[in-house]
Coordinates of C-alpha atoms in Angstrom, one line a residue:
M102 CA -38.1 10.0 -32.8
A103 CA -35.0 8.0 -32.2
T104 CA -33.7 7.7 -28.9
A105 CA -29.9 8.3 -28.2
P106 CA -27.9 5.2 -27.5
A107 CA -27.2 4.5 -23.9
R108 CA -24.0 6.0 -22.5
A109 CA -21.3 3.5 -21.7
P110 CA -20.3 3.5 -17.9
L111 CA -17.2 4.7 -16.9
E112 CA -14.1 2.4 -16.9
L113 CA -10.7 3.2 -17.8
T114 CA -10.4 6.9 -16.9
L115 CA -7.7 9.2 -16.1
R116 CA -8.9 9.7 -12.6
G117 CA -9.1 5.9 -12.0
V118 CA -5.6 5.4 -13.5
L119 CA -4.1 8.3 -11.3
L120 CA -6.0 7.1 -8.4
G121 CA -4.4 3.7 -8.8
G122 CA -1.0 5.2 -9.2
A123 CA -1.2 7.0 -5.9
I124 CA -2.3 3.9 -4.0
T125 CA 0.8 2.2 -5.6
L126 CA 3.2 4.3 -3.7
L127 CA 1.8 3.3 -0.6
F128 CA 1.4 -0.7 -1.4
T129 CA 4.7 -0.9 -3.3
A130 CA 6.8 0.5 -0.7
A131 CA 5.0 -1.5 2.2
N132 CA 5.6 -4.7 0.2
V133 CA 9.3 -4.2 -0.5
Y134 CA 10.0 -3.5 3.2
L135 CA 7.7 -6.6 4.3
G136 CA 9.2 -8.7 1.6
L137 CA 13.0 -7.9 2.6
K138 CA 11.9 -8.3 6.4
I139 CA 10.1 -11.5 6.4
G140 CA 10.4 -13.0 3.0
L141 CA 6.7 -12.6 2.3
T142 CA 4.5 -10.1 0.4
F143 CA 0.6 -9.5 0.6
A144 CA -1.7 -9.2 -2.5
T145 CA -2.9 -5.7 -2.7
S146 CA -6.2 -5.8 -5.2
I147 CA -8.5 -6.3 -2.2
P148 CA -7.4 -3.3 0.0
A149 CA -7.2 -1.3 -3.3
A150 CA -10.6 -2.0 -4.1
V151 CA -11.8 -0.8 -0.7
I152 CA -9.6 2.3 -0.9
S153 CA -10.9 3.1 -4.4
M154 CA -14.5 2.6 -3.4
A155 CA -13.8 5.0 -0.4
I156 CA -12.5 7.7 -2.6
L157 CA -14.4 7.4 -5.9
R158 CA -17.8 7.5 -4.5
F159 CA -17.5 11.0 -3.7
F160 CA -17.0 11.7 -7.7
P161 CA -20.0 12.0 -10.3
G162 CA -20.4 8.9 -12.4
S163 CA -17.9 6.3 -10.7
T164 CA -18.9 2.8 -11.5
I165 CA -17.8 -0.5 -10.4
L166 CA -15.9 -0.8 -13.6
E167 CA -13.8 2.3 -12.8
N168 CA -13.2 0.9 -9.3
N169 CA -11.9 -2.2 -10.7
I170 CA -9.6 -0.3 -13.0
V171 CA -8.3 1.2 -9.8
Q172 CA -7.6 -2.0 -8.0
T173 CA -6.1 -3.4 -11.4
V174 CA -3.5 -0.7 -11.5
A175 CA -2.8 -0.8 -7.7
S176 CA -2.6 -4.6 -7.4
A177 CA -0.1 -5.0 -10.5
A178 CA 2.5 -2.5 -9.0
G179 CA 2.0 -3.9 -5.6
T180 CA 2.9 -7.4 -6.7
L181 CA 5.8 -6.3 -8.7
A182 CA 7.5 -5.6 -5.6
A183 CA 8.2 -9.3 -5.2
I184 CA 11.2 -8.4 -7.5
I185 CA 13.3 -7.7 -4.4
F186 CA 13.4 -11.7 -4.0
V187 CA 15.9 -11.6 -6.4
L188 CA 17.6 -7.9 -7.0
P189 CA 19.3 -7.7 -3.4
G190 CA 21.2 -10.6 -4.5
L191 CA 23.4 -8.5 -6.8
V192 CA 24.4 -6.2 -3.7
M193 CA 25.1 -9.4 -1.7
I194 CA 27.5 -11.0 -4.4
G195 CA 29.3 -7.4 -4.6
W196 CA 28.2 -6.7 -8.0
W197 CA 26.1 -3.7 -7.2
N198 CA 27.0 -1.3 -4.1
G199 CA 23.5 0.2 -4.4
F200 CA 20.6 0.0 -6.6
P201 CA 21.1 2.0 -10.1
Y202 CA 17.9 3.8 -11.0
V203 CA 17.8 2.9 -14.5
Q204 CA 19.0 -0.6 -14.4
T205 CA 16.6 -1.6 -11.6
A206 CA 13.7 0.0 -13.3
A207 CA 14.5 -1.6 -16.5
I208 CA 14.8 -5.1 -15.1
T209 CA 11.4 -4.6 -13.2
M210 CA 9.4 -2.8 -15.9
F211 CA 10.8 -5.1 -18.9
G212 CA 9.7 -8.3 -17.2
G213 CA 6.2 -6.8 -16.0
I214 CA 5.4 -5.6 -19.5
L215 CA 6.1 -9.3 -20.8
G216 CA 3.8 -10.8 -18.0
V217 CA 1.2 -8.6 -19.0
M218 CA 1.5 -9.6 -22.7
F219 CA 1.8 -13.4 -21.8
S220 CA -1.4 -13.3 -19.7
V221 CA -3.5 -12.2 -22.7
P222 CA -3.9 -15.6 -24.1
L223 CA -3.8 -17.1 -20.8
R224 CA -6.8 -15.2 -19.8
R225 CA -8.7 -17.3 -22.2
A226 CA -7.3 -20.6 -21.1
L227 CA -7.1 -20.2 -17.2
V228 CA -10.2 -18.0 -16.5
V229 CA -12.6 -18.3 -19.2
D230 CA -11.9 -22.1 -20.1
S231 CA -11.2 -23.0 -16.5
P232 CA -14.3 -22.3 -14.5
D233 CA -13.0 -24.8 -11.7
L234 CA -10.2 -22.9 -10.7
P235 CA -11.2 -21.1 -7.5
Y236 CA -9.3 -17.9 -7.8
P237 CA -10.0 -17.1 -4.1
E238 CA -8.6 -13.5 -4.3
G239 CA -10.1 -12.6 -7.5
R240 CA -13.3 -13.7 -6.2
A241 CA -13.0 -12.0 -3.1
A242 CA -12.1 -8.7 -4.7
A243 CA -15.3 -8.9 -7.1
E244 CA -17.3 -9.5 -4.0
V245 CA -15.9 -6.3 -2.4
L246 CA -16.6 -4.3 -5.7
Q247 CA -20.1 -5.8 -6.0
V248 CA -20.9 -5.0 -2.5
G249 CA -19.5 -1.4 -2.6
A250 CA -21.7 -0.7 -5.8
G251 CA -25.0 -2.7 -4.5
S252 CA -24.9 -0.8 -1.3
R253 CA -25.5 2.7 -2.9
E254 CA -28.4 1.2 -4.6
G255 CA -30.0 0.1 -1.2
A256 CA -30.0 -3.6 -1.9
E257 CA -30.4 -5.1 1.5
E258 CA -28.2 -8.2 0.8
S259 CA -25.4 -5.8 -0.6
A260 CA -25.8 -3.6 2.5
R261 CA -25.4 -6.6 4.8
G262 CA -22.6 -8.0 3.0
L263 CA -20.8 -4.7 3.3
K264 CA -21.4 -4.6 7.0
V265 CA -19.8 -8.0 7.4
I266 CA -17.0 -7.1 5.3
V267 CA -16.5 -3.9 7.7
V268 CA -17.0 -5.6 10.8
N269 CA -14.6 -8.5 10.1
A270 CA -12.0 -5.8 8.7
V271 CA -12.1 -4.0 12.0
A272 CA -11.8 -7.2 14.1
S273 CA -8.9 -8.4 11.9
A274 CA -7.0 -5.0 12.0
G275 CA -7.9 -4.7 15.7
F276 CA -6.3 -8.1 16.5
A277 CA -3.0 -7.2 14.2
L278 CA -2.8 -3.7 16.2
I279 CA -2.6 -6.0 19.6
T280 CA -0.1 -8.2 18.4
R281 CA 2.2 -5.3 17.3
M282 CA 1.7 -3.8 20.7
K283 CA 3.0 -7.2 21.8
L284 CA 0.1 -7.7 24.2
A285 CA -0.7 -10.8 22.1
A286 CA 1.7 -13.3 19.9
E287 CA 1.9 -13.2 16.4
E288 CA 2.9 -16.7 16.1
G289 CA 2.6 -19.9 18.4
A290 CA 5.5 -22.4 18.1
V291 CA 6.4 -25.8 19.9
F292 CA 9.7 -27.2 18.8
F293 CA 11.0 -30.6 20.2
K294 CA 13.2 -33.8 19.3
A295 CA 11.8 -36.3 17.0
G296 CA 14.2 -39.2 17.4
A297 CA 17.5 -37.9 16.7
G298 CA 16.2 -35.1 14.9
S299 CA 14.3 -31.9 15.6
T300 CA 10.7 -30.4 14.4
G301 CA 7.9 -28.5 15.6
I302 CA 4.3 -27.3 15.4
I303 CA 3.9 -23.4 14.5
G304 CA 0.7 -21.5 14.0
G305 CA 0.4 -17.9 12.7
L306 CA -2.2 -15.9 14.5
Q307 CA -3.3 -13.9 11.5
F308 CA -7.0 -13.3 10.6
A309 CA -5.8 -13.1 6.8
L310 CA -4.7 -16.5 6.9
I311 CA -7.8 -17.9 8.1
G312 CA -9.8 -15.9 5.5
A313 CA -7.4 -17.3 2.6
G314 CA -7.9 -20.9 4.1
H315 CA -11.7 -20.2 4.0
L316 CA -11.4 -19.1 0.4
I317 CA -9.2 -21.8 -1.1
G318 CA -11.3 -24.7 0.3
L319 CA -10.8 -28.1 1.9
T320 CA -9.3 -29.9 -1.2
V321 CA -6.4 -27.4 -1.4
G322 CA -6.2 -27.1 2.5
I323 CA -5.7 -31.0 2.8
A324 CA -3.1 -30.7 0.0
I325 CA -1.2 -28.2 2.0
L326 CA -1.4 -30.1 5.1
V327 CA 0.2 -33.1 3.2
G328 CA 2.9 -30.9 2.3
V329 CA 3.6 -29.7 5.8
A330 CA 3.6 -33.2 7.1
I331 CA 6.3 -34.3 4.4
G332 CA 8.4 -31.3 5.1
W333 CA 8.2 -30.6 8.8
W334 CA 7.1 -34.0 10.2
I335 CA 9.1 -36.6 8.1
A336 CA 11.8 -34.9 6.1
L337 CA 13.0 -32.4 8.9
P338 CA 13.4 -35.0 11.6
I339 CA 15.6 -37.1 9.0
L340 CA 17.7 -34.2 7.7
S341 CA 18.5 -32.9 11.1
A342 CA 19.5 -36.2 12.9
G343 CA 22.5 -35.8 15.1
M344 CA 22.7 -32.2 14.7
P345 CA 23.5 -30.6 18.0
G346 CA 22.0 -27.5 19.5
A347 CA 18.4 -26.6 20.5
A348 CA 15.5 -28.0 18.7
E349 CA 14.3 -24.8 17.6
A350 CA 17.7 -23.4 16.1
V351 CA 18.2 -26.5 14.3
A352 CA 14.8 -27.0 12.9
N353 CA 14.8 -23.5 11.6
T354 CA 18.2 -23.9 10.0
V355 CA 17.7 -27.2 8.3
F356 CA 14.1 -26.0 7.0
R357 CA 15.9 -23.0 5.4
S358 CA 19.0 -24.6 4.0
D359 CA 17.5 -28.3 3.0
V360 CA 13.9 -28.6 3.4
R361 CA 13.0 -25.7 1.1
F362 CA 15.1 -27.4 -1.6
L363 CA 12.8 -30.3 -1.3
G364 CA 9.8 -27.8 -1.8
A365 CA 11.5 -26.3 -4.8
G366 CA 12.2 -29.8 -6.4
T367 CA 8.4 -30.6 -5.7
I368 CA 6.9 -27.4 -7.0
G369 CA 9.4 -28.1 -10.3
M370 CA 7.8 -31.2 -11.2
A371 CA 4.3 -30.1 -10.4
A372 CA 4.9 -27.2 -12.5
I373 CA 6.2 -29.3 -15.3
W374 CA 3.1 -31.5 -15.1
T375 CA 0.9 -28.6 -14.7
L376 CA 2.3 -27.1 -17.9
L377 CA 1.8 -30.2 -19.6
K378 CA -2.0 -30.6 -18.6
I379 CA -2.6 -26.7 -19.7
I380 CA -0.6 -26.6 -22.9
G381 CA -3.8 -27.6 -24.8
P382 CA -6.0 -24.6 -23.2
V383 CA -3.3 -22.4 -23.7
I384 CA -2.8 -23.1 -27.3
G385 CA -6.6 -23.1 -27.6
G386 CA -6.5 -19.5 -25.9
I387 CA -4.4 -18.4 -28.4
R388 CA -6.6 -19.5 -31.2
S389 CA -9.7 -18.0 -29.7
S390 CA -7.6 -14.5 -29.5
L391 CA -6.9 -15.0 -33.2
A392 CA -10.3 -15.8 -34.0
A393 CA -11.7 -12.6 -31.9
S394 CA -9.3 -10.5 -33.7
A395 CA -10.4 -11.6 -37.0
A396 CA -13.9 -11.1 -35.9
A397 CA -13.3 -7.5 -35.0
R398 CA -11.7 -6.7 -38.1
S399 CA -14.4 -7.9 -40.1
G400 CA -17.1 -5.9 -38.3
A401 CA -18.6 -8.5 -36.3
E402 CA -20.1 -7.7 -32.9
V403 CA -17.5 -9.1 -30.2
P404 CA -19.0 -9.3 -26.5
I405 CA -17.3 -7.3 -24.0
G406 CA -15.8 -10.2 -22.3
E407 CA -14.2 -11.4 -25.5
R408 CA -12.4 -8.1 -26.2
D409 CA -8.9 -8.7 -25.1
L410 CA -6.0 -6.7 -26.7
P411 CA -5.6 -8.0 -30.4
I412 CA -3.4 -10.9 -30.6
G413 CA -1.4 -9.2 -33.5
I414 CA -0.6 -6.2 -30.8
V415 CA 0.5 -8.7 -28.3
A416 CA 2.8 -10.2 -30.7
V417 CA 4.5 -7.0 -31.8
V418 CA 4.9 -5.8 -28.3
T419 CA 6.3 -9.1 -27.0
L420 CA 9.0 -9.2 -29.9
G421 CA 9.6 -5.5 -29.7
M422 CA 10.5 -5.9 -25.9
L423 CA 13.4 -7.8 -26.9
L424 CA 15.2 -4.9 -28.2
P425 CA 15.4 -3.0 -24.9
I426 CA 16.0 -6.3 -23.1
G427 CA 18.8 -7.0 -25.4
W428 CA 20.0 -3.7 -24.7
L429 CA 19.8 -4.0 -20.9
L430 CA 21.8 -7.1 -21.0
W431 CA 24.5 -5.7 -23.5
S432 CA 24.8 -2.7 -21.1
V433 CA 25.6 -5.0 -18.3
L434 CA 28.1 -7.0 -20.2
A435 CA 30.0 -3.9 -21.6
G436 CA 33.6 -3.5 -20.6
G437 CA 33.5 -6.5 -18.1
P438 CA 35.2 -10.1 -18.2
L439 CA 32.1 -11.5 -20.4
S440 CA 32.1 -8.8 -23.0
A441 CA 34.0 -10.8 -25.6
S442 CA 30.8 -13.3 -25.6
A443 CA 28.2 -10.6 -25.3
G444 CA 26.7 -11.4 -28.4
L445 CA 26.3 -15.2 -27.9
L446 CA 25.1 -14.3 -24.4
V447 CA 22.4 -11.6 -25.1
A448 CA 21.1 -14.0 -28.0
G449 CA 20.8 -17.0 -25.7
S450 CA 19.4 -15.0 -22.9
L451 CA 16.7 -13.6 -25.2
V452 CA 15.5 -16.9 -26.2
F453 CA 15.5 -18.1 -22.5
V454 CA 13.5 -15.2 -21.5
L455 CA 10.5 -15.9 -24.3
V456 CA 10.5 -19.4 -23.6
V457 CA 11.0 -20.0 -20.1
G458 CA 9.2 -16.8 -19.3
L459 CA 5.8 -18.3 -21.1
V460 CA 6.4 -21.2 -19.3
I461 CA 6.6 -19.5 -16.1
A462 CA 3.6 -17.4 -16.8
S463 CA 1.6 -20.3 -17.3
V464 CA 2.5 -22.1 -14.3
C465 CA 2.1 -18.9 -12.2
G466 CA -1.1 -18.2 -13.3
Y467 CA -2.4 -21.7 -12.7
M468 CA -1.0 -21.8 -9.2
A469 CA -2.6 -18.3 -8.4
G470 CA -5.9 -19.7 -9.8
L471 CA -5.6 -22.6 -7.5
I472 CA -4.5 -21.1 -4.3
G473 CA -4.5 -17.3 -4.6
A474 CA -1.6 -14.9 -5.4
S475 CA -0.7 -14.4 -1.6
N476 CA 0.1 -18.0 -1.1
S477 CA 1.3 -19.0 -4.6
P478 CA 5.1 -19.8 -4.1
V479 CA 6.5 -17.3 -6.5
S480 CA 9.9 -17.3 -5.0
G481 CA 9.9 -21.2 -5.6
I482 CA 9.5 -20.5 -9.3
G483 CA 12.5 -18.0 -9.0
I484 CA 14.5 -20.8 -7.6
L485 CA 13.9 -22.9 -10.6
S486 CA 14.5 -19.8 -13.0
V487 CA 17.7 -19.0 -11.4
V488 CA 18.8 -22.8 -11.5
A489 CA 17.7 -22.9 -15.2
A490 CA 19.7 -19.8 -16.0
S491 CA 22.7 -20.8 -14.2
L492 CA 22.7 -24.2 -15.7
M493 CA 22.3 -22.3 -19.2
L494 CA 25.6 -20.4 -18.5
V495 CA 27.6 -23.5 -17.2
G496 CA 26.7 -25.0 -20.7
M497 CA 28.3 -21.8 -22.4
F498 CA 31.4 -21.3 -20.1
G499 CA 31.9 -24.4 -18.0
R500 CA 33.0 -24.0 -14.3
H501 CA 36.4 -23.4 -12.4
L502 CA 36.7 -19.9 -14.1
E503 CA 38.6 -16.9 -12.8
P504 CA 36.7 -15.4 -9.6
G505 CA 36.0 -12.5 -11.5
T506 CA 34.5 -14.1 -14.3
T507 CA 32.3 -16.4 -12.0
Q508 CA 30.9 -13.2 -10.4
A509 CA 30.1 -11.8 -13.6
L510 CA 28.3 -14.9 -14.5
I511 CA 26.5 -15.2 -11.1
A512 CA 25.4 -11.3 -11.6
Y513 CA 24.2 -12.0 -15.2
A514 CA 22.0 -15.1 -14.2
L515 CA 20.6 -13.1 -11.4
I516 CA 19.6 -10.1 -13.8
V517 CA 18.2 -12.8 -16.2
T518 CA 16.1 -14.1 -13.5
G519 CA 15.0 -10.9 -12.5
I520 CA 13.4 -10.1 -15.8
V521 CA 11.8 -13.8 -15.8
F522 CA 10.8 -13.1 -12.3
G523 CA 9.0 -10.0 -13.3
V524 CA 7.0 -12.2 -15.6
A525 CA 6.3 -14.6 -12.9
T526 CA 5.1 -11.8 -10.3
I527 CA 2.8 -10.2 -12.9
S528 CA 1.3 -13.4 -14.4
N529 CA 0.7 -14.6 -10.6
D530 CA -1.5 -11.5 -10.0
N531 CA -2.8 -10.4 -13.4
L532 CA -5.2 -13.4 -13.8
Q533 CA -6.6 -12.7 -10.4
D534 CA -7.4 -9.4 -11.6
L535 CA -8.8 -10.5 -14.7
K536 CA -10.9 -13.1 -12.9
T537 CA -12.3 -10.0 -10.9
G538 CA -13.0 -8.5 -14.2
Q539 CA -14.9 -11.3 -15.7
L540 CA -17.0 -11.3 -12.5
V541 CA -18.0 -7.8 -12.6
G542 CA -18.3 -7.5 -16.3
A543 CA -15.2 -5.4 -17.2
T544 CA -13.7 -5.0 -20.7
P545 CA -10.6 -7.0 -20.8
W546 CA -8.6 -4.9 -23.1
K547 CA -8.9 -1.9 -20.8
Q548 CA -7.9 -3.9 -17.6
Q549 CA -5.0 -5.2 -19.8
V550 CA -4.2 -1.6 -20.4
A551 CA -4.4 -0.7 -16.9
L552 CA -2.0 -3.6 -15.9
L553 CA 0.8 -2.0 -18.1
F554 CA 0.1 1.5 -16.3
G555 CA 0.6 -0.4 -13.1
V556 CA 3.6 -2.3 -14.2
V557 CA 5.2 1.3 -15.1
F558 CA 4.2 3.0 -11.8
G559 CA 5.7 0.0 -9.7
S560 CA 8.8 0.1 -11.8
L561 CA 9.5 3.8 -11.0
V562 CA 8.6 3.4 -7.2
I563 CA 10.7 0.4 -6.4
P564 CA 14.1 1.5 -7.1
P565 CA 14.3 4.6 -4.8
V566 CA 12.6 2.7 -2.0
L567 CA 15.1 0.0 -2.4
S568 CA 18.0 2.4 -2.2
V569 CA 16.5 4.0 0.9
L570 CA 16.5 0.7 2.7
N571 CA 19.8 -0.4 1.4
A572 CA 21.2 2.9 2.7
S573 CA 19.4 2.8 6.1
F574 CA 19.8 -0.8 7.1
G575 CA 21.7 -2.9 4.6
F576 CA 21.3 -6.5 4.0
A577 CA 22.3 -9.4 6.4
G578 CA 25.9 -10.7 5.6
V579 CA 26.9 -7.8 3.6
A580 CA 29.8 -5.6 4.8
G581 CA 28.8 -2.3 6.4
A582 CA 25.2 -3.6 7.2
S583 CA 23.5 -2.2 10.5
A584 CA 22.6 -4.3 13.6
D585 CA 19.0 -4.0 12.0
A586 CA 20.0 -5.3 8.6
L587 CA 17.2 -6.8 6.5
P588 CA 17.3 -10.6 6.2
A589 CA 16.0 -10.6 2.5
P590 CA 15.8 -14.4 2.5
Q591 CA 14.7 -15.3 -0.8
A592 CA 17.2 -13.2 -2.4
A593 CA 20.0 -14.7 -0.1
L594 CA 18.7 -18.4 -1.3
I595 CA 18.4 -17.3 -5.0
S596 CA 22.0 -15.9 -5.2
S597 CA 23.4 -18.9 -3.2
L598 CA 21.6 -21.2 -5.6
A599 CA 23.5 -19.4 -8.5
K600 CA 26.6 -19.4 -7.0
G601 CA 26.2 -23.3 -6.3
V602 CA 25.3 -24.3 -9.9
L603 CA 28.1 -22.1 -11.1
G604 CA 30.5 -23.2 -8.5
G605 CA 29.3 -26.9 -8.8
D606 CA 28.3 -27.5 -5.1
L607 CA 24.5 -27.2 -5.4
R608 CA 22.3 -29.9 -3.5
W609 CA 20.9 -31.5 -6.6
D610 CA 20.0 -34.6 -4.2
L611 CA 17.4 -32.7 -2.1
I612 CA 16.0 -31.2 -5.3
G613 CA 16.0 -34.6 -7.1
I614 CA 14.2 -36.1 -4.1
G615 CA 11.7 -33.4 -4.1
A616 CA 10.8 -33.9 -7.6
L617 CA 10.4 -37.7 -6.9
I618 CA 7.8 -36.6 -4.1
G619 CA 6.4 -34.5 -6.8
A620 CA 6.1 -37.4 -9.1
G621 CA 4.5 -39.6 -6.3
V622 CA 2.1 -37.0 -5.4
I623 CA 0.9 -36.5 -9.0
L624 CA 0.4 -40.4 -9.3
V625 CA -1.8 -40.3 -6.2
D626 CA -3.7 -37.0 -7.7
E627 CA -4.6 -39.0 -11.0
V628 CA -5.9 -42.1 -9.2
L629 CA -7.9 -40.1 -7.0
A630 CA -9.3 -38.1 -10.0
R631 CA -10.3 -41.5 -11.6
T632 CA -11.7 -43.4 -8.4
S633 CA -13.2 -40.6 -5.9
K634 CA -14.2 -37.2 -5.7
L635 CA -11.1 -36.3 -3.7
R636 CA -8.1 -34.6 -5.1
L637 CA -4.6 -33.9 -4.1
P638 CA -3.2 -30.9 -6.0
P639 CA 0.4 -31.5 -6.5
L640 CA 1.3 -27.7 -6.4
A641 CA -0.5 -27.4 -3.0
V642 CA 1.6 -30.2 -1.6
G643 CA 4.7 -28.2 -2.7
L644 CA 3.6 -25.1 -1.3
G645 CA 3.1 -27.0 2.1
I646 CA 6.6 -28.3 2.0
Y647 CA 8.3 -25.0 0.7
L648 CA 6.5 -22.3 2.8
P649 CA 7.1 -21.7 6.6
M650 CA 4.5 -23.7 8.7
G651 CA 3.7 -20.3 10.6
V652 CA 2.0 -19.3 7.3
T653 CA 0.7 -22.8 6.0
L654 CA -0.9 -24.3 9.1
T655 CA -3.1 -21.5 9.7
V656 CA -4.5 -21.6 6.3
V657 CA -5.4 -25.3 6.7
V658 CA -7.1 -24.4 9.7
G659 CA -9.2 -21.9 8.0
A660 CA -10.1 -24.2 5.2
V661 CA -11.3 -26.8 7.6
I662 CA -13.6 -24.1 9.6
G663 CA -14.9 -23.1 6.0
W664 CA -15.9 -26.5 5.3
F665 CA -17.7 -26.5 8.3
Y666 CA -19.4 -23.2 7.8
D667 CA -20.5 -24.3 4.2
R668 CA -21.8 -27.7 5.4
A669 CA -24.0 -25.6 7.9
A670 CA -25.1 -23.2 5.2
E671 CA -26.4 -26.3 3.2
R672 CA -29.3 -26.5 5.9
A673 CA -30.2 -22.8 5.4
R674 CA -33.3 -21.6 3.6
D675 CA -31.1 -19.8 1.0
P676 CA -27.7 -21.8 1.0
E677 CA -25.8 -19.8 -1.7
F678 CA -26.7 -16.5 0.0
V679 CA -25.1 -18.0 3.2
K680 CA -22.0 -18.9 1.6
R681 CA -21.8 -15.6 -0.5
M682 CA -21.5 -14.0 3.2
G683 CA -19.0 -16.3 4.3
V684 CA -16.9 -15.2 1.3
L685 CA -17.3 -11.8 2.3
M686 CA -16.3 -12.5 6.1
A687 CA -13.3 -14.1 4.8
T688 CA -12.7 -11.1 2.4
G689 CA -13.0 -8.7 5.6
M690 CA -10.5 -10.7 7.3
I691 CA -8.1 -10.3 4.5
V692 CA -8.9 -6.6 3.9
G693 CA -8.3 -5.8 7.7
D694 CA -5.0 -7.6 8.1
S695 CA -3.6 -6.2 4.7
L696 CA -4.5 -2.6 5.2
F697 CA -3.1 -2.9 8.7
G698 CA 0.1 -4.3 7.4
V699 CA 0.3 -1.3 5.1
L700 CA -0.2 1.2 7.8
Y701 CA 2.4 -0.7 10.2
A702 CA 4.9 -1.0 7.5
G703 CA 4.8 3.0 7.1
I704 CA 5.2 3.3 10.8
V705 CA 8.2 1.0 10.7
Y706 CA 10.0 2.7 8.1
E707 CA 9.2 6.1 9.4
T708 CA 10.3 5.5 13.0
G709 CA 13.2 3.4 12.4
S710 CA 12.2 0.8 15.0
E711 CA 11.3 -2.9 14.7
S712 CA 8.7 -2.8 17.3
P713 CA 7.4 1.1 17.1
L714 CA 4.1 0.1 18.8
A715 CA 5.4 -2.3 21.6
L716 CA 4.1 -1.8 25.0
V717 CA 5.5 -4.4 26.9
G718 CA 9.1 -6.2 26.9
P719 CA 10.2 -9.8 26.2
G720 CA 8.7 -10.9 29.8
F721 CA 5.4 -10.6 28.7
A722 CA 5.8 -13.3 26.0
G723 CA 4.1 -16.3 27.7
V724 CA 1.1 -14.4 28.6
A725 CA 0.7 -12.8 25.1
L726 CA 1.1 -16.4 23.6
A727 CA -1.4 -17.9 25.9
G728 CA -3.8 -15.0 26.0
G729 CA -3.5 -14.0 22.4
T730 CA -4.4 -17.5 21.2
A731 CA -7.7 -17.8 23.5
L732 CA -8.4 -14.3 22.2
F733 CA -7.8 -15.1 18.5
L734 CA -10.1 -18.3 18.9
A735 CA -12.6 -16.3 20.4
I736 CA -12.7 -13.7 18.1
T737 CA -12.8 -16.2 15.1
A738 CA -15.8 -18.0 16.7
G739 CA -17.4 -14.6 17.3
L740 CA -17.0 -13.5 13.7
Y741 CA -18.1 -16.6 12.0
L742 CA -21.2 -16.6 14.3
Y743 CA -21.9 -12.9 13.7
T744 CA -21.9 -13.5 9.8
K745 CA -24.2 -16.5 10.1
R746 CA -26.8 -14.3 12.0
Q747 CA -26.4 -11.6 9.4
A748 CA -27.0 -14.3 6.8
R749 CA -30.2 -15.3 8.2

């Protein structure tokens, strides 16, 4: 008697998609607020995986693959919140008074869908055919899912791993709570004069940064440190030389106004070089997709790990998206000072979105694979995108136009950049999710469909959140904003860039110097590749220049600590198991910090207070810094020792 074929495990289910959508509401709102407040967002895949496992384990038949779909949906929507690095600029320049729902959702959704489509061939190039890319968050999310699944089966290793994740997450969240109570400092900083200029040393006391450093490894950590040295300890003293004022105020001002443009130039040069290096694998990925589609049509058995969305569907959806994007851009131009040139503008913009979007998708995907989605300088890519879009408009219309026409051009550049930025943010996150799927045995096309659901959910949530925040607080520098106005630093910078290019006063000199720095780093990296085992990833150097030191320096510390941990693991009876436990420890640190960040963002939003949990005033700051630093170091040491004991 023939036996019935085994039933496939649950994967892309309605309950998984709906749960991912529910988690999206929380994560997207939190990321929108935090991004507008401090200029940074956090990757949501790991906390989404943890929440998914906690809920789905009460439902019959839940599987690791279904949990993977939930985190895929939620992380796609959470990362799409980075669109706030662009869209508030439309309010800042006076083009919008608020955030019109349809236009805001359309800009976000159209770019996100294109990002998903572009990531299909990139999966083969950057995930399947690039095994050396670390994908720190993708691997960490896979570890979380595997431990969650294994613990139900009673596997001793998985049970220990789950325990390590929980203990580290609780410790990480607990310390974050103490810092929000102001009993411990969130950051330690010392600013001082360096010759005629100013500089400083800044370290963030956040376990998510230690965990991220452990996951990215020593090579990338050293490259980031080189970038920090170039940006903060060489360029900053030179650029701030002779400026009056306190060292802290001068250093922070010059970093935001000048040094970041150096970082943008370095990232731009590294991005171009990266594209040249990966264009072959990308073309190979497209060919592999075509071959897999042909094999499927011929009836051949295609392994689950090769089942992407058919490349024909990808092409049809990509080209089909040009129609709604064209409609959106036409509606923006209709009745305005640029309406007479609407046909030319829309045609040029569609080509720009396709070509630049694919380039940026490739670069962002590579950056995410190298250093993780949380640490990937997507806003730096947004800088390059708005400069390119603005230059395109200068080529069409020139400069020195009527003020109303110039404002319309700036707004149009920001909207085109918003669409491209949607491509960038999704590509930056998608490949992490697809790496997770590869490691847990997921079906690629089902994940890619889940990513589309995530884009739609995020696009529907972002506009009302932006509208509420704008109505409640406003943005710094905009008339009528409250005393608690949100700084929206990236949006302010990107809108200033559009003004500078179209007005003719952009600091091209700093961007050019940054590009030269990038070329030098590329040369050093290529020489090292041929003469030693050491490397100096150029994108990581650009990251070190561009991002605030309070983020990057602690990541470097985490990379060094992780290197010592892995060296010690080599002497253990089972080195690979000890190293895996280290990955789970770092994962727990990120999970705890991220989940508390979500909770705290909700508390801040509901209470309307910047410090709703504060128990002490500014007079306690000195004790908070000294005591907080000592406590942070002690907890870090304790967590590493605990993890080593669990790994024995």
